[in-house]
Short mmCIF file of C-alpha atoms in Angstrom, two decimals:
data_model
loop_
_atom_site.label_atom_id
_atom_site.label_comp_id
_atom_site.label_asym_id
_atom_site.label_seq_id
_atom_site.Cartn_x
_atom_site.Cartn_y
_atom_site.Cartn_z
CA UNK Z 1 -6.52 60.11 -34.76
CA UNK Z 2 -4.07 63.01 -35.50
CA UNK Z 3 -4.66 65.90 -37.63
CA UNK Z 4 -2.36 66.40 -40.79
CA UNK Z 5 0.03 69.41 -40.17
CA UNK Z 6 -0.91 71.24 -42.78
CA UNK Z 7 -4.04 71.77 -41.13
CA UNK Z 8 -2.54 72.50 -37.86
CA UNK Z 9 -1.69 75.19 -39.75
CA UNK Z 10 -3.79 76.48 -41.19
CA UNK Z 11 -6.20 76.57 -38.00
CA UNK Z 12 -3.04 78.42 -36.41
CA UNK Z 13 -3.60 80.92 -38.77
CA UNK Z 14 -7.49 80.89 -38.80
CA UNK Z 15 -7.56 81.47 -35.00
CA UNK Z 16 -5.36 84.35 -35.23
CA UNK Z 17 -6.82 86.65 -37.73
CA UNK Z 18 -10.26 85.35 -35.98
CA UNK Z 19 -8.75 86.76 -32.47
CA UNK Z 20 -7.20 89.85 -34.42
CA UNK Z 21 -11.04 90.46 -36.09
CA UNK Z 22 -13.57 89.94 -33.13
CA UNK Z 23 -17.17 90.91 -34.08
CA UNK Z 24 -19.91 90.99 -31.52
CA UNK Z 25 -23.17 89.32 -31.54
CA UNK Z 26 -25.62 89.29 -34.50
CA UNK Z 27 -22.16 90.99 -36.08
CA UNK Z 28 -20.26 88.18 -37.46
CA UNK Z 29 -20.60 88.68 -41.04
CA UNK Z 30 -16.53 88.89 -41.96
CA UNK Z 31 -16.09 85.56 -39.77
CA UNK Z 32 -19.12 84.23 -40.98
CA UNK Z 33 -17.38 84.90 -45.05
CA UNK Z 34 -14.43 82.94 -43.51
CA UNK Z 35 -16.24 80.40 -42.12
CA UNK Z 36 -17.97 79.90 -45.15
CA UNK Z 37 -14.86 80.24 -47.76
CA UNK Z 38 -12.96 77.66 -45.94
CA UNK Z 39 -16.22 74.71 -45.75
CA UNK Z 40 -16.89 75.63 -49.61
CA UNK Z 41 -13.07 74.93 -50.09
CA UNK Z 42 -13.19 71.58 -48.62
CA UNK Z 43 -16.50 70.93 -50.77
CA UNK Z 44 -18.67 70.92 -48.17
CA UNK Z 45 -22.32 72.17 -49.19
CA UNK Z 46 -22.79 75.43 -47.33
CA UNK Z 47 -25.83 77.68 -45.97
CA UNK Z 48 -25.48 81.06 -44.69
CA UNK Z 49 -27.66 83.34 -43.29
CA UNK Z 50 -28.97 81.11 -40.53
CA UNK Z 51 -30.03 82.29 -37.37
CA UNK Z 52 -29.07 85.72 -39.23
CA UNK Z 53 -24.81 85.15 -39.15
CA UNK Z 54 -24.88 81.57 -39.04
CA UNK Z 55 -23.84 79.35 -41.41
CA UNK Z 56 -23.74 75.31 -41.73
CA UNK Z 57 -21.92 73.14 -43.69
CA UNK Z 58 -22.46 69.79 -44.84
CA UNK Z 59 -20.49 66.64 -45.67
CA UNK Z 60 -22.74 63.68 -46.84
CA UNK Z 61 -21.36 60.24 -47.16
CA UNK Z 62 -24.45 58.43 -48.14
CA UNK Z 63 -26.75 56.51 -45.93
CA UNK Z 64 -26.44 56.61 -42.11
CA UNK Z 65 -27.06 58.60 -39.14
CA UNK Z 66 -26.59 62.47 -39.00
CA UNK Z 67 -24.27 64.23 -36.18
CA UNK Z 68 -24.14 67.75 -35.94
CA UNK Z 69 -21.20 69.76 -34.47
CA UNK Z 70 -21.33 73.37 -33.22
CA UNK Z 71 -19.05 75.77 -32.88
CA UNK Z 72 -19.96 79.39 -31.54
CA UNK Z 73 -18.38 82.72 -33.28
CA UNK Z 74 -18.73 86.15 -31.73
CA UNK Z 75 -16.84 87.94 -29.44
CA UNK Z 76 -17.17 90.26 -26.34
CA UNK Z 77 -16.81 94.00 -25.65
CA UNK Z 78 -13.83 93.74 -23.44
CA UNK Z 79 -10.58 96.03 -24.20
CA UNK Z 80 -8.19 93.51 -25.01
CA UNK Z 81 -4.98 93.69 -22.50
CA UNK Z 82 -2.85 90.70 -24.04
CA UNK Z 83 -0.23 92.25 -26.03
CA UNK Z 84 -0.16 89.52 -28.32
CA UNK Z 85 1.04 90.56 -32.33
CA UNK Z 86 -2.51 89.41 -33.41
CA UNK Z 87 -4.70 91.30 -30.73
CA UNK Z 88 -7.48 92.83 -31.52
CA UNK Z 89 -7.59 95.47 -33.67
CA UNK Z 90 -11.13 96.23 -32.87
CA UNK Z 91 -11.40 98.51 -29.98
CA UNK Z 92 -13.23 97.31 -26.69
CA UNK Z 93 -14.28 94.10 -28.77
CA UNK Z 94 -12.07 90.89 -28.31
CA UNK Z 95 -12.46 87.30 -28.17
CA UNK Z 96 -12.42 86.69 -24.94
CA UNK Z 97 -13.83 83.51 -24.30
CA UNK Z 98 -12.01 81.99 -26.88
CA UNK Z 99 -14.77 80.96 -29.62
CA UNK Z 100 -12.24 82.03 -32.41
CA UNK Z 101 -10.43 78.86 -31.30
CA UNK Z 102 -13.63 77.16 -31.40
CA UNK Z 103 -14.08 78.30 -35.21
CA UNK Z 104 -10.94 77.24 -35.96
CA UNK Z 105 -10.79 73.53 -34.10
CA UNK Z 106 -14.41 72.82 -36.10
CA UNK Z 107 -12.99 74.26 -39.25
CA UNK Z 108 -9.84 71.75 -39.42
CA UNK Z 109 -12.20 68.94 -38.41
CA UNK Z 110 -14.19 70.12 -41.16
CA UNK Z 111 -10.95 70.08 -43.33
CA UNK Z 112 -9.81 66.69 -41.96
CA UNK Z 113 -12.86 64.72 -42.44
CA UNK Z 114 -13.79 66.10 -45.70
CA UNK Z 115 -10.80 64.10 -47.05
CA UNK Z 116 -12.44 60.66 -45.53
CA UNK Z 117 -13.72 57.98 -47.33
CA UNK Z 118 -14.77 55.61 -44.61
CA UNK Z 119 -17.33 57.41 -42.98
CA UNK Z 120 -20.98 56.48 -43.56
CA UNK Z 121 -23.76 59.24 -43.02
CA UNK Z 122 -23.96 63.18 -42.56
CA UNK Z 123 -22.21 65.79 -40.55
CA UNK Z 124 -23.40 69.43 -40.02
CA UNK Z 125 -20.93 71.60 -39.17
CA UNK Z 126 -22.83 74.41 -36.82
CA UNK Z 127 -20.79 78.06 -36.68
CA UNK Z 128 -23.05 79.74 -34.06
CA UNK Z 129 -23.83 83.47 -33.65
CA UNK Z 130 -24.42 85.62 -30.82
CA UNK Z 131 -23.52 82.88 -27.74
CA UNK Z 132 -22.67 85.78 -25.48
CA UNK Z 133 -26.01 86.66 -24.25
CA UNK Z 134 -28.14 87.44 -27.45
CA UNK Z 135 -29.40 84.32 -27.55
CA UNK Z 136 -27.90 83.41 -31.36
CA UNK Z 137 -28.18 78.59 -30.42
CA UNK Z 138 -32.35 80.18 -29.89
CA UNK Z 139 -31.93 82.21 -33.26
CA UNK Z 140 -30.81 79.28 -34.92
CA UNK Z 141 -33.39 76.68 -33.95
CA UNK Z 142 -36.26 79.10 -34.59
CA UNK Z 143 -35.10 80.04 -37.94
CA UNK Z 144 -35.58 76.27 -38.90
CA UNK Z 145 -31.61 74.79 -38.22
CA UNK Z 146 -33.02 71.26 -37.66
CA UNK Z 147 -35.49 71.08 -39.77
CA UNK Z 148 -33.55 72.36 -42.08
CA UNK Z 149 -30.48 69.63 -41.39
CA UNK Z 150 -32.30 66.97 -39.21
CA UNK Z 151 -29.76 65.53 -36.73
CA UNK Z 152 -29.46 62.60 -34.91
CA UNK Z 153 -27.68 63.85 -31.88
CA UNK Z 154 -26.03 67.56 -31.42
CA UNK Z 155 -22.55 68.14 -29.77
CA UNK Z 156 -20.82 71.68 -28.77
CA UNK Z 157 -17.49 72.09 -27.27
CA UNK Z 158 -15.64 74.77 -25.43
CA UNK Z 159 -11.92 75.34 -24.26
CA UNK Z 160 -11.79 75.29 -19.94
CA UNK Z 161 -9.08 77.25 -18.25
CA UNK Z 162 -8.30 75.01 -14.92
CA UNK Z 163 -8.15 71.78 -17.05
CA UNK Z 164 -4.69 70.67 -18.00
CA UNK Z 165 -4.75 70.39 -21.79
CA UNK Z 166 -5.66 67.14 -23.04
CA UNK Z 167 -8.21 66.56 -20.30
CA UNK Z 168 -11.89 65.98 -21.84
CA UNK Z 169 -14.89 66.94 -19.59
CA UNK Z 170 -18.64 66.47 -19.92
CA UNK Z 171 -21.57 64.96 -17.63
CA UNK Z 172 -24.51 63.14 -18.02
CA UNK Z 173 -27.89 66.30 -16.79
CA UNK Z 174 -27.42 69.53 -16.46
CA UNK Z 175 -23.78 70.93 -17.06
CA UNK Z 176 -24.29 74.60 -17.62
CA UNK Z 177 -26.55 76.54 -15.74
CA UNK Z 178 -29.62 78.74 -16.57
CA UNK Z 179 -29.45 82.38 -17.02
CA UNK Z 180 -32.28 85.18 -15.84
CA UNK Z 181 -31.92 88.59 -14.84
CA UNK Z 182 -34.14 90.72 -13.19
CA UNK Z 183 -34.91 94.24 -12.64
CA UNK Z 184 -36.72 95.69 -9.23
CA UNK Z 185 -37.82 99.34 -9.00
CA UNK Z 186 -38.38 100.61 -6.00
CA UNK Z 187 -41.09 103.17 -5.53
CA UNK Z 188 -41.10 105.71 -3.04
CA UNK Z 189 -41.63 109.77 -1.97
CA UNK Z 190 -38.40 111.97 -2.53
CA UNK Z 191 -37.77 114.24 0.04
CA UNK Z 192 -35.00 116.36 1.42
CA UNK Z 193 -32.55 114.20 2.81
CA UNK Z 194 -32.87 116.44 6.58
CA UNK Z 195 -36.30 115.38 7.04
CA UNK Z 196 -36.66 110.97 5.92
CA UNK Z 197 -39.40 111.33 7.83
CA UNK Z 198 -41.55 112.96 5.38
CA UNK Z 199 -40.41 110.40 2.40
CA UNK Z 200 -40.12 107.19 1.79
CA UNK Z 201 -36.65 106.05 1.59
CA UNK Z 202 -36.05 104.18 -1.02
CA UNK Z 203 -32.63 103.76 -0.64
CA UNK Z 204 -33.26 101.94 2.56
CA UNK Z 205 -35.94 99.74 0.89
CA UNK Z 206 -33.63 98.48 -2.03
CA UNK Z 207 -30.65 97.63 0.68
CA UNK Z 208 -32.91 95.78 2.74
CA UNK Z 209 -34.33 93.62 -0.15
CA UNK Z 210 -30.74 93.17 -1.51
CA UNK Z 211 -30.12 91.39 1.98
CA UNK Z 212 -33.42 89.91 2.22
CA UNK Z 213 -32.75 88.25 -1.65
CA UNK Z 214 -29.83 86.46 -0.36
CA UNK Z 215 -31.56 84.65 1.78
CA UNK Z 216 -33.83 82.63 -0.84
CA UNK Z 217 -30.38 80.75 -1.54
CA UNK Z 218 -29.60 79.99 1.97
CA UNK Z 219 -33.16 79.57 3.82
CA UNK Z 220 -36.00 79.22 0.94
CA UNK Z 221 -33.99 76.57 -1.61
CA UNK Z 222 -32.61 73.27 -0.44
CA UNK Z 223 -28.84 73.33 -0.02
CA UNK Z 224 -29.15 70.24 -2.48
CA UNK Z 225 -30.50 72.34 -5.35
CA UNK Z 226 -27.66 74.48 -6.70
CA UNK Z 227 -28.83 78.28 -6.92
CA UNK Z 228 -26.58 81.65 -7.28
CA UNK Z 229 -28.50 84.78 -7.14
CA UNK Z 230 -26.34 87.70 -7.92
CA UNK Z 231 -27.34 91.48 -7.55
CA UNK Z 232 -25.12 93.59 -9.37
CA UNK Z 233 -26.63 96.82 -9.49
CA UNK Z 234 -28.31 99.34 -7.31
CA UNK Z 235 -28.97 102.73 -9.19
CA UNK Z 236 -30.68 105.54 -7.01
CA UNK Z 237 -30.25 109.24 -6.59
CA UNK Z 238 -28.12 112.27 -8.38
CA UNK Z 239 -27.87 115.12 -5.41
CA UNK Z 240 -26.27 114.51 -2.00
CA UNK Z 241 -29.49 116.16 -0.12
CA UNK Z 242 -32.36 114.51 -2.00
CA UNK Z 243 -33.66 110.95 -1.02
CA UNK Z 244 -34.53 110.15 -4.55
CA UNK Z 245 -38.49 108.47 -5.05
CA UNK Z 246 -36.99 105.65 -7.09
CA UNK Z 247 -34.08 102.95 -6.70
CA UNK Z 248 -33.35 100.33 -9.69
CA UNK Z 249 -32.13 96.89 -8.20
CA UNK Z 250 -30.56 94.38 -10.99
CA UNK Z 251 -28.52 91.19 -11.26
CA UNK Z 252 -28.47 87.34 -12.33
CA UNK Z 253 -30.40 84.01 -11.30
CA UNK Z 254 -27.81 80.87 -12.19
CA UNK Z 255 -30.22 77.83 -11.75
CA UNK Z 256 -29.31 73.34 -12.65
CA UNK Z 257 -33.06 72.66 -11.95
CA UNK Z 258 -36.25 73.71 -14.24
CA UNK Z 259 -38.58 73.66 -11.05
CA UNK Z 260 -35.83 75.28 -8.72
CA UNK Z 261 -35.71 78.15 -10.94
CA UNK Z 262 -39.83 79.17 -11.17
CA UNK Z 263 -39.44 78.82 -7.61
CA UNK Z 264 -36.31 81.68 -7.64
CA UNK Z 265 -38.56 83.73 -9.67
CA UNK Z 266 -41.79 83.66 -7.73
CA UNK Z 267 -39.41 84.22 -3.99
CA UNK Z 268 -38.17 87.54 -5.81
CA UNK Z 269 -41.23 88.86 -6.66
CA UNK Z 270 -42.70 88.39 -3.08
CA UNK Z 271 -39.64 89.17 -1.10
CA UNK Z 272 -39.15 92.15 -3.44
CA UNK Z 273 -42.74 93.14 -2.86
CA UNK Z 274 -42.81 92.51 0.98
CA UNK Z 275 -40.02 93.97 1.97
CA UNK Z 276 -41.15 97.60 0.06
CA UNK Z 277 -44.15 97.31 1.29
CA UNK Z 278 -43.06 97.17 5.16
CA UNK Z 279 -41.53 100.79 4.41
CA UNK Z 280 -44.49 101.74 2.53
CA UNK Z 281 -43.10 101.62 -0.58
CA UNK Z 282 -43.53 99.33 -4.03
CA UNK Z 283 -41.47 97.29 -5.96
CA UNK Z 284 -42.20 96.35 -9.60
CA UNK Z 285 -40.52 93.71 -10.39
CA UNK Z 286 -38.96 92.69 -14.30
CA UNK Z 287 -38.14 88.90 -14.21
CA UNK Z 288 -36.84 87.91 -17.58
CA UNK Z 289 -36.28 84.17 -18.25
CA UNK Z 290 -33.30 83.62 -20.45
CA UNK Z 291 -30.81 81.27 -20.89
CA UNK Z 292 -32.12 77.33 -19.78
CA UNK Z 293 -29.68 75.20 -18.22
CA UNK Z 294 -27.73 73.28 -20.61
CA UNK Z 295 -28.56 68.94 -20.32
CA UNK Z 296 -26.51 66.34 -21.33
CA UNK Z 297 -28.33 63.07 -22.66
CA UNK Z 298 -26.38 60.15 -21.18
CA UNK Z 299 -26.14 58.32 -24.47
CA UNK Z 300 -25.03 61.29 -26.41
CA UNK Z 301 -22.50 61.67 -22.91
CA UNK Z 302 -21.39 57.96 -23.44
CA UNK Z 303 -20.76 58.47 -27.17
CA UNK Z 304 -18.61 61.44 -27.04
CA UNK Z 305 -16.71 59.71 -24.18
CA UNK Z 306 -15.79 57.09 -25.78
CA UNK Z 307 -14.77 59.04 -29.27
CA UNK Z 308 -12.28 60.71 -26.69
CA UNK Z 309 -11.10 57.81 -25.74
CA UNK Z 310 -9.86 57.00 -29.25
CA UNK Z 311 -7.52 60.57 -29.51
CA UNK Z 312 -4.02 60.10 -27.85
CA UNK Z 313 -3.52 63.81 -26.71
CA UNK Z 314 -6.74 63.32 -24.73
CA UNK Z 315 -5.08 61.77 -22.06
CA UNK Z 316 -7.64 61.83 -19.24
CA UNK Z 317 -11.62 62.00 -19.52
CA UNK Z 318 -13.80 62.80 -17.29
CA UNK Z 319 -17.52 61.44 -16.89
CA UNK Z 320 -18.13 62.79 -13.19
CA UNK Z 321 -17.26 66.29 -12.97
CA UNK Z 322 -19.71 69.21 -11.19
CA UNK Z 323 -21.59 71.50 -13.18
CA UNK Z 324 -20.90 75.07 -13.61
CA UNK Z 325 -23.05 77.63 -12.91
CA UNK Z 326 -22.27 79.79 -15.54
CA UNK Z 327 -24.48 79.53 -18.99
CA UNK Z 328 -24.50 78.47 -22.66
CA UNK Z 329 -27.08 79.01 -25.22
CA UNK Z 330 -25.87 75.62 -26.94
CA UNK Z 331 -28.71 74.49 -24.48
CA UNK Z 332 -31.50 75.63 -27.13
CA UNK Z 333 -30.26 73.29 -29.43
CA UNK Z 334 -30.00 70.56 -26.92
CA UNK Z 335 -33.91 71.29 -25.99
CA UNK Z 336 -34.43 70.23 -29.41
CA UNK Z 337 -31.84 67.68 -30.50
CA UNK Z 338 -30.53 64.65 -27.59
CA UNK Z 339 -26.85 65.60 -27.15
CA UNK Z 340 -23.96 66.67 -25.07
CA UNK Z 341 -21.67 69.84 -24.56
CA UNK Z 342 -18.42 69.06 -23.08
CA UNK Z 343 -14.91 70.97 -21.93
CA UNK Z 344 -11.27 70.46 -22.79
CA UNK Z 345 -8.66 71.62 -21.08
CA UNK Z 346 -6.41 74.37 -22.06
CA UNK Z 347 -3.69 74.79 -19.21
CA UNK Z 348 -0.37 74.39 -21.10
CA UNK Z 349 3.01 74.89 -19.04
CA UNK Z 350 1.70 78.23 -18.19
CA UNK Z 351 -1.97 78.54 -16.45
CA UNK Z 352 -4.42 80.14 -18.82
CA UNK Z 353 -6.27 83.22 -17.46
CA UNK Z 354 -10.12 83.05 -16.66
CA UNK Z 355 -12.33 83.14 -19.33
CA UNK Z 356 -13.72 86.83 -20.13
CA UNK Z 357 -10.61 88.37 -18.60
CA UNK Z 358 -8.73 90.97 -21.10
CA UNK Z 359 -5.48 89.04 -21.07
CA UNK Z 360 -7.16 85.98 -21.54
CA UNK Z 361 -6.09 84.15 -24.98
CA UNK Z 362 -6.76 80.58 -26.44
CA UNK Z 363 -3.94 78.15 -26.23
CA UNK Z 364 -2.98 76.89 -29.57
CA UNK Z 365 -1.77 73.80 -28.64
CA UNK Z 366 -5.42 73.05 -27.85
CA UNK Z 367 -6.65 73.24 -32.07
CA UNK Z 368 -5.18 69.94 -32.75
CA UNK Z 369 -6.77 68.22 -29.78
CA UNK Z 370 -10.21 69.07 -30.30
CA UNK Z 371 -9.90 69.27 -33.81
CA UNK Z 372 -9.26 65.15 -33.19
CA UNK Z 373 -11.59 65.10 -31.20
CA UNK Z 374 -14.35 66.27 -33.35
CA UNK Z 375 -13.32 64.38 -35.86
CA UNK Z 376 -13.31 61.15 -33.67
CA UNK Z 377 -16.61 62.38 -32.37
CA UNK Z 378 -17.64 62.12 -36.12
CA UNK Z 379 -16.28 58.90 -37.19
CA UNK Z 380 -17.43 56.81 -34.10
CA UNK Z 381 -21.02 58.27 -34.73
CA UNK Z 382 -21.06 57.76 -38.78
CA UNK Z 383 -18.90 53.98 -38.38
CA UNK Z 384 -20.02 52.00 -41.51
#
């Protein structure tokens, strides 16, 4: 199922002055305009406003079931280092992560489909706010998305440096990982830094529970149950002679299992609070629950396999790969619609650059293949 070349195009273009107009979370009003120009062009009913920047559009084709499709739209506050003749023109804001190539891929499907006549049901077409962090899939379902536009099953997509293009990823469970911070302050007694004996040095403390976290991953949690716990900040002190009475510990908790990651929390909080209080200190600890891990349904898994299997630049799909342990908010809406998030590759002849790198920048050659296959997705779901 190819897409016309016109709208190759015209998602060429899209992407570009997308990647060349990056807007940050919550932010997304001018791509949010575009967004919603282009669906009203192709007669698509349109809402806007959801989830604050959202927007959704709507193609009905009479009775049947109802598929929505999501696409996410804001951008990250990274300097952009590409060089390209359409980089950012924002400064320290660019797309990153490549959800301007999202846009565009669900805008040509949009385009594409909206000139069918065989299909039989309803497709939502989901542009997504704030993905990076804010929370904007949560925004979205709270502010009423699917009640709003009930769906059958929900389905989000994202480009994967490592995968050659044309390769089509997903999993049945958990494919994306959860996402919670936390925050440890370390209370002590300042003193002069010639006499630790008359303080309490806090310094010391947060080092040792920094060590003493890691080992929650590799003695406290089954080597069976993926866990990553990051620190990634330690924050203590301003003179070279004063053991300061406070140190600030921070960083990340990447968890695949629900019951796993309560038990993460509640090892922090006692390791955290043990180890300070060997050195007669406190910690207070701040563990925020964010992100959940992102879970595939296996018949939503099954379906968008197959609809893969139908576009000839997808030439190899995979049904088995591992789960990453980084996060998506997409897994909001799949806590409240059965569905399935999947990769596709984006390695042309040249090997993209990781995701949230400053020279990273979508592949083109990747808009007509997922544009296909999101309009394959939507055909073998609304089939007459």
């Amino acid at each position: 199922m190819g897409i016309e070349a016109e709208t190759v195009e015209r998602m060429v273009a899209w992407r570009r002055d997308l990647h060349a107009h990056p807007e940050l979370a919550f932010q997304e009003v001018r791509t949010a305009e575009l967004v919603a120009r282009e669906l009203a062009a192709c007669g698509l009913s349109v809402k806007t406003g959801l989830g604050r920047t959202g927007v959704v559009g709507t193609l009905s084709r009479g009775d049947g079931p109802t598929v929505g499709l999501r696409a996410d739209m804001d951008a990250l506050p990274i300097q952009e280092a590409t060089g390209a003749s359409y980089a950012s023109r924002t400064p320290g804001v660019m797309h990153a992560c490549g959800h301007d190539g999202h846009v565009a891929m669900l805008l040509g499907a949009a385009r594409h489909l909206a000139s069918r006549t065989d299909l039989s049901g309803t497709v939502h077409f989901i542009f997504q706010p704030a993905e990076e962090c804010e929370g904007g899939g949560r925004a979205m379902v709270e502010d009423g998305l699917f009640r709003l536009f009930p769906c059958d099953s929900v389905y989000g997509l994202h480009n994967w440096p490592g995968l050659p293009l044309g390769t089509f990823a997903t999993r049945v469970g958990a494919i994306m990982a959860s996402l919670d911070t936390f925050e440890i302050t370390v209370a002590g007694f300042g003193t002069h830094a010639a006499m630790p004996e008359r303080g309490t040095d806090t310094l010391v403390v947060a080092s040792e529970i920094v060590l003493a976290l890691q080992t929650i991953v590799s003695r406290r949690i089954a080597p069976t149950d993926p866990v990553v716990l990051s620190v990634t900040q330690i924050h203590g002190g301003d003179a070279y002679n004063v053991i300061p009475d406070r140190a600030v510990i921070r960083g990340t908790v990447r968890c695949l299992d629900e019951a796993v990651r309560k038990r993460v929390a509640e090892l922090v909080a006692a390791i955290a609070g043990g180890t300070a209080g060997t050195h007669g200190a406190r910690a207070e600890v701040d563990y925020r629950f964010g992100y959940p891990a992102t879970v595939n349904t296996a018949d939503a898994v099954g379906t968008a396999l197959e609809a893969a299997g139908t576009v000839p630049d997808i030439t190899a799909r995979r049904g088995e790969v591992g789960p990453s342990m980084a996060s998506e908010d997409f897994a909001y809406m799949l806590l409240a619609c059965p569905g399935a998030y999947a990769w596709i590759g984006t390695d042309g002849a040249q090997r993209s650059l990781p995701l949230h790198n400053p020279g990273y920048d979508f592949n083109d050659e990747a808009l007509p293949v997922g544009a296909a296959y999101w309009a394959a997705l939507a055909s073998h779901s609304l089939r007459p």
